[in-house]
XYZ file of C-alpha atoms in Angstrom:
310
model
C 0.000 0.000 0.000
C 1.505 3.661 -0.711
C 0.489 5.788 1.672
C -1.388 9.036 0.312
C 1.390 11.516 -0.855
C 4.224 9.872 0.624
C 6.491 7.134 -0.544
C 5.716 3.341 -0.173
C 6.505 1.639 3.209
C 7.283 4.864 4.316
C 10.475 5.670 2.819
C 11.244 8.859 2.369
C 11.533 10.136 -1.667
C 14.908 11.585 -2.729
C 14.998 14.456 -4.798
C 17.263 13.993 -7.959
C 21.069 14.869 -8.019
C 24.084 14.404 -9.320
C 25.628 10.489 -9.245
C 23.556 10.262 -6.063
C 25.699 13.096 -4.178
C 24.344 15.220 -1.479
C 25.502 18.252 0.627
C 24.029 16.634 3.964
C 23.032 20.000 5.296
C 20.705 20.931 1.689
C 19.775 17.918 1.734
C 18.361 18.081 5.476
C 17.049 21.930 4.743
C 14.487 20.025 1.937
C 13.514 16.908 3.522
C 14.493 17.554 6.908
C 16.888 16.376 9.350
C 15.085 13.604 10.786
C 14.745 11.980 7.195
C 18.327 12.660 6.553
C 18.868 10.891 9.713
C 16.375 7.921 9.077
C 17.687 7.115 5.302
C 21.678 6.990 6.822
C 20.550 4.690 9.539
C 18.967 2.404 7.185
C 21.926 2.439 4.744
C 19.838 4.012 1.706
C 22.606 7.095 2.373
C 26.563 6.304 3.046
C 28.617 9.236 4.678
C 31.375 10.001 2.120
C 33.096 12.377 4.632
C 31.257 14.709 7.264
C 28.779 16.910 5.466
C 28.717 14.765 1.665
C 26.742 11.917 1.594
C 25.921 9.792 -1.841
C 23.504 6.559 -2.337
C 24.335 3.575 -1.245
C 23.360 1.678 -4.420
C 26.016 4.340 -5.847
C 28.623 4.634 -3.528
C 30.780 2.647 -5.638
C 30.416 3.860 -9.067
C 33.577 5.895 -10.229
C 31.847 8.982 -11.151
C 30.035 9.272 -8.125
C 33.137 9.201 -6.191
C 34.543 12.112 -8.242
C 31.290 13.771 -7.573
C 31.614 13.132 -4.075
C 35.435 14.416 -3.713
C 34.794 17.912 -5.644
C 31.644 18.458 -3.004
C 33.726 17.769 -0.388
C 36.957 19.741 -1.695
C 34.967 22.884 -3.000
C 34.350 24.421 -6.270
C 37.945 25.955 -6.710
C 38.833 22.087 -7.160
C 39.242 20.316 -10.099
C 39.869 16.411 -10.931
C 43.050 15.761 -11.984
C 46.102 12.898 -12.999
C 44.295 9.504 -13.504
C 41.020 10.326 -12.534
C 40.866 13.051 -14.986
C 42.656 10.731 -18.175
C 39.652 8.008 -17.010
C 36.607 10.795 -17.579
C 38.479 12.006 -20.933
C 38.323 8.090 -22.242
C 41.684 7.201 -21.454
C 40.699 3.618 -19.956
C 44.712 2.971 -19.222
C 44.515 5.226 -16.725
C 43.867 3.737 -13.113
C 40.051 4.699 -12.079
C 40.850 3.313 -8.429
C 41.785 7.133 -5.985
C 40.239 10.086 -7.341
C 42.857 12.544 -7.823
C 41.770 16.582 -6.889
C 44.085 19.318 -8.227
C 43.617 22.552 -6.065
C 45.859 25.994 -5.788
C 49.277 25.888 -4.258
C 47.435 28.242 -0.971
C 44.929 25.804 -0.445
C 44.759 24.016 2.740
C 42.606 20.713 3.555
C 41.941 20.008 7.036
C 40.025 17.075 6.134
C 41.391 13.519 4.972
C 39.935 11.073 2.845
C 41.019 7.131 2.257
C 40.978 7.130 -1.600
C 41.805 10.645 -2.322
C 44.726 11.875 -3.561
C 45.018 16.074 -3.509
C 47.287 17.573 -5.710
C 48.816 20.993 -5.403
C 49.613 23.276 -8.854
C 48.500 26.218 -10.486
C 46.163 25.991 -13.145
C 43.799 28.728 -15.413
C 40.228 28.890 -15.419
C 40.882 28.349 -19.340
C 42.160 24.980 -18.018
C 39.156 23.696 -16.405
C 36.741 21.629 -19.243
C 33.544 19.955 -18.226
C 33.000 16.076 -18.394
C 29.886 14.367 -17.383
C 28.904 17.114 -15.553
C 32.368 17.297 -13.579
C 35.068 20.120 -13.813
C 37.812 18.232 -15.040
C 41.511 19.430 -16.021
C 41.523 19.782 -20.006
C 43.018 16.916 -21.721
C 46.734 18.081 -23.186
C 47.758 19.447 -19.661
C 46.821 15.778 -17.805
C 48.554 13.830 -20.004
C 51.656 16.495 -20.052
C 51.393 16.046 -16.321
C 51.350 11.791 -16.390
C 54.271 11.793 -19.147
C 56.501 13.876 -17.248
C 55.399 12.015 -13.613
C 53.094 8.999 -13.676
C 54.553 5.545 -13.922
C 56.033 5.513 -17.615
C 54.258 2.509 -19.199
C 50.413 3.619 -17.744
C 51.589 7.288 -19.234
C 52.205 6.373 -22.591
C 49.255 3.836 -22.572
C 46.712 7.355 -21.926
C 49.084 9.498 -24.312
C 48.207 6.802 -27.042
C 44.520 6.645 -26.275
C 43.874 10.778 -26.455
C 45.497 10.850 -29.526
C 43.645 7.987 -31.080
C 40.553 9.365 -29.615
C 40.971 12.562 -31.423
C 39.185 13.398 -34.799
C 42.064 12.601 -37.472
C 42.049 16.444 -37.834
C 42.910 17.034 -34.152
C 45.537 14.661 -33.501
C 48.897 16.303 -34.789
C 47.018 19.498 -32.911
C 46.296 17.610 -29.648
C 50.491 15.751 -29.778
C 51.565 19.700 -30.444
C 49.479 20.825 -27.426
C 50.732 18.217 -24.588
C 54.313 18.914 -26.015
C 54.136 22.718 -25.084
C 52.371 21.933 -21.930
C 55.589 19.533 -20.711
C 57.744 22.298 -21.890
C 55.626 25.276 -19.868
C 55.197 23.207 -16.365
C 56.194 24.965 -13.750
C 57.782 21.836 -12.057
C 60.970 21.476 -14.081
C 61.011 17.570 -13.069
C 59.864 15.111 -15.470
C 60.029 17.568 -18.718
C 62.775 15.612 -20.462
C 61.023 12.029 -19.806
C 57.924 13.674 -20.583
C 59.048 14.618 -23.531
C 61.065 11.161 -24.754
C 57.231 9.764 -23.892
C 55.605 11.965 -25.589
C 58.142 10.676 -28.909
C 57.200 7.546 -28.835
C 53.382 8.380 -28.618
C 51.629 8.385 -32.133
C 47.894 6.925 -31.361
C 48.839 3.764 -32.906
C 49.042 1.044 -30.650
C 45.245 -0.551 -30.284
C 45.906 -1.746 -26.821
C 47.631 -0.436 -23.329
C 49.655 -3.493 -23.978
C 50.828 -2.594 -27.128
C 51.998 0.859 -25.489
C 54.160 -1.076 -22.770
C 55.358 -3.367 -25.838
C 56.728 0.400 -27.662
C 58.268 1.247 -24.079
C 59.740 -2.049 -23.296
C 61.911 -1.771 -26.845
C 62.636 1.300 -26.645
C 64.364 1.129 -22.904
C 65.984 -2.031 -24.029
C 67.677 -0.094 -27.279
C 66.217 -1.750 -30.198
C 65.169 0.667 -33.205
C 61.739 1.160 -33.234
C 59.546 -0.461 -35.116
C 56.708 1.084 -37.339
C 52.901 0.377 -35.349
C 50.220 -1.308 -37.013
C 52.140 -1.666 -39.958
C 49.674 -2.675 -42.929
C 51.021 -6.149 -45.258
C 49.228 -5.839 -49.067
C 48.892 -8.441 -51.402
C 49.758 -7.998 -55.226
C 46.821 -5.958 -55.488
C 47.610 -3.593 -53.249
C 44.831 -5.094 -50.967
C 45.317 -4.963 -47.248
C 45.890 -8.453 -45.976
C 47.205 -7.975 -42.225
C 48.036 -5.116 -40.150
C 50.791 -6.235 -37.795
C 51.120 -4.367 -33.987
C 54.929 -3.706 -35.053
C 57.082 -4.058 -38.035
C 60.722 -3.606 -38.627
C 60.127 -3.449 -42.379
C 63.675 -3.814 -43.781
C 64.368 -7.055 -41.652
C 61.101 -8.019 -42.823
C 60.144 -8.668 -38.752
C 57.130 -8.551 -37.007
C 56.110 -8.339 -33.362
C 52.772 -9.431 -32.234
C 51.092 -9.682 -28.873
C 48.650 -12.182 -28.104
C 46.011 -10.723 -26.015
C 43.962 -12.920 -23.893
C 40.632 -11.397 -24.471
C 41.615 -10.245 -28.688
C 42.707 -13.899 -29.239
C 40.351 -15.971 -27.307
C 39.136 -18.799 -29.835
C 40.952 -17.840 -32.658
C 44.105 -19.939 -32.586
C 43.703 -21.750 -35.443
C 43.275 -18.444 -37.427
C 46.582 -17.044 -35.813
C 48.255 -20.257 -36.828
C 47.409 -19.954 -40.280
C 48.144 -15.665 -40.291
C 51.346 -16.554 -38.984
C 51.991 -19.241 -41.829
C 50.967 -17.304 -44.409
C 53.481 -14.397 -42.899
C 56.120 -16.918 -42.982
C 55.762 -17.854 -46.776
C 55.540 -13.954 -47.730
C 59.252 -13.781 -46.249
C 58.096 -12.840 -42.085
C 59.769 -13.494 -39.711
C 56.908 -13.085 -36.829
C 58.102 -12.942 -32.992
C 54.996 -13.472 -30.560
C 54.491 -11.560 -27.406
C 52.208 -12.685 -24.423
C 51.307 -10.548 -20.840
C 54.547 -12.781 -19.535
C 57.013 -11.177 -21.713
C 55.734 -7.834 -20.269
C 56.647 -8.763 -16.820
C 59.993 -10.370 -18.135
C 60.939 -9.243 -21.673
C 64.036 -11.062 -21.634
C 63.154 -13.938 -23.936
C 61.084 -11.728 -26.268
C 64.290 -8.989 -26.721
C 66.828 -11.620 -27.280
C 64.579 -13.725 -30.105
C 64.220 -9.451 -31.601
C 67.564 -8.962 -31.339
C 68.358 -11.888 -33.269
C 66.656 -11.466 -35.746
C 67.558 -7.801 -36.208
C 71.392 -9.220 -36.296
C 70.423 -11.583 -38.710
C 69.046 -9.388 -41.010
C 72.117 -6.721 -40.584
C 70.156 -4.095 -38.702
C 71.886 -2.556 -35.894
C 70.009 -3.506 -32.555
């Protein structure tokens, strides 16, 4: 039975906001305190900190946990660093902390298990809007995760914005981070940022295939040309291999769990075909990315063998 203008059972109607997220004392000033107080002491409402409280059926969702940290740090914050990369579609970023970017005056006096505050100076020109969030634009995070994010994870996002930007955009968007590594005001991390930023060309279809790019080029090999399309007499596309050293005629593919999942015999019969067309095709699994020892030596090799210098 619903009772006559109120909710069923009893339960007390939300009104609608963002990802769930409520300022507890609006909230109380439109329902009242003793509803506030009912839904948190049947769990319908979780206490994010003191004074921010979201759903419960929401409390874990990513955004709502950004949501939840800009209420709580105030509207001069913005998201930042790997939470930031995640909203702009950067899915090699890590969506686990939410990382908040405020002034360099700015003091917190409350804590947070899963936030991360940053401290920096950034422009209201800066500032972009995702999902309804204030977000840091999209060349100055990934300037900031070249030049100090764990290498591999910051060439992974540099490869993703630039393959998620219109063809048009993309030599725009690569000329855009570059200047933003070379303007930071924190001298660390420009001239990594910028040997990332090199080696970043959109290419690579995977996060994988990023860390395969960084794993060469730390162990000295010339690098190899991405996605690197094989034609047959006609001029018709036939394969597009994830790296190609074109004059030693070798290739370097990695076998994805999820990509290659049921299609062994087809890979069997790619790499055959490769083979009679002159290949030489080197195979790459998550292992080698842990240890790359095996994989580099078998590259090496071949690059020897074929009179390239590696």
């Amino acid at each position: 039975m619903r009772p006559c203008g109120g909710s069923p059972w009893g339960m007390t109607d939300l009104p609608p906001s963002r990802y769930g997220v409520y300022v507890q004392a609006d909230l109380a000033s439109r329902i009242g305190r003793s509803a506030v107080g009912r839904l948190i002491n049947r769990g319908e409402l979780v206490r994010y900190c003191r004074g921010v409280l979201i759903q419960r059926r929401q409390a874990g969702e990513f955004r709502a946990r950004a949501c939840a940290a800009l209420t709580m740090v105030g509207p001069d914050a913005v998201l930042t660093s790997h939470t930031a990369a995640y909203l702009h579609g950067c899915t090699a970023a890590d969506p686990g902390a939410v990382h908040v970017l405020v002034g360099y005056g700015r003091k917190l006096h409350r804590r947070h298990i899963g936030l991360v505050v940053h401290h920096g100076r950034f422009e209201p020109s800066d500032v972009v809007e995702v999902d309804g969030l204030r977000v840091l634009a999209l060349d100055k995070v990934i300037a900031d995760l070249l030049c100090r994010s764990q290498p591999g994870t910051a060439l992974a996002c540099a490869d993703q914005a630039l393959a998620l930007a219109p063809r048009e955009r993309k030599a725009e968007l690569w000329a855009e981070i570059d200047a933003r590594i070379a303007d930071r005001d924190d001298p660390r991390g420009r001239r990594r940022g910028a040997t990332l930023l090199d080696l970043a060309t959109g290419l690579p279809e995977s996060p994988a295939e990023s860390w395969l790019l960084l794993i060469l080029f730390d162990a000295g090999l010339p690098l190899p040309e991405p996605q690197h399309e094989v034609h047959d007499r006609h001029g018709r596309v036939l394969y597009r291999l994830d790296f190609a050293w074109t004059e030693a005629r070798l290739a370097l593919e990695y076998d994805g769990y999820e990509a290659h999942l049921g299609r062994e015999v087809a890979d069997a019969a790619r790499a055959t075909d490769l083979r009679r067309r002159g290949w030489t095709v080197v195979r790459a699994a998550a292992d080698d990315l842990r240890d790359p020892t095996r994989m580099i030596n078998e590259l090496r090799d071949a690059l020897r063998f074929h009179h390239v210098a590696a």
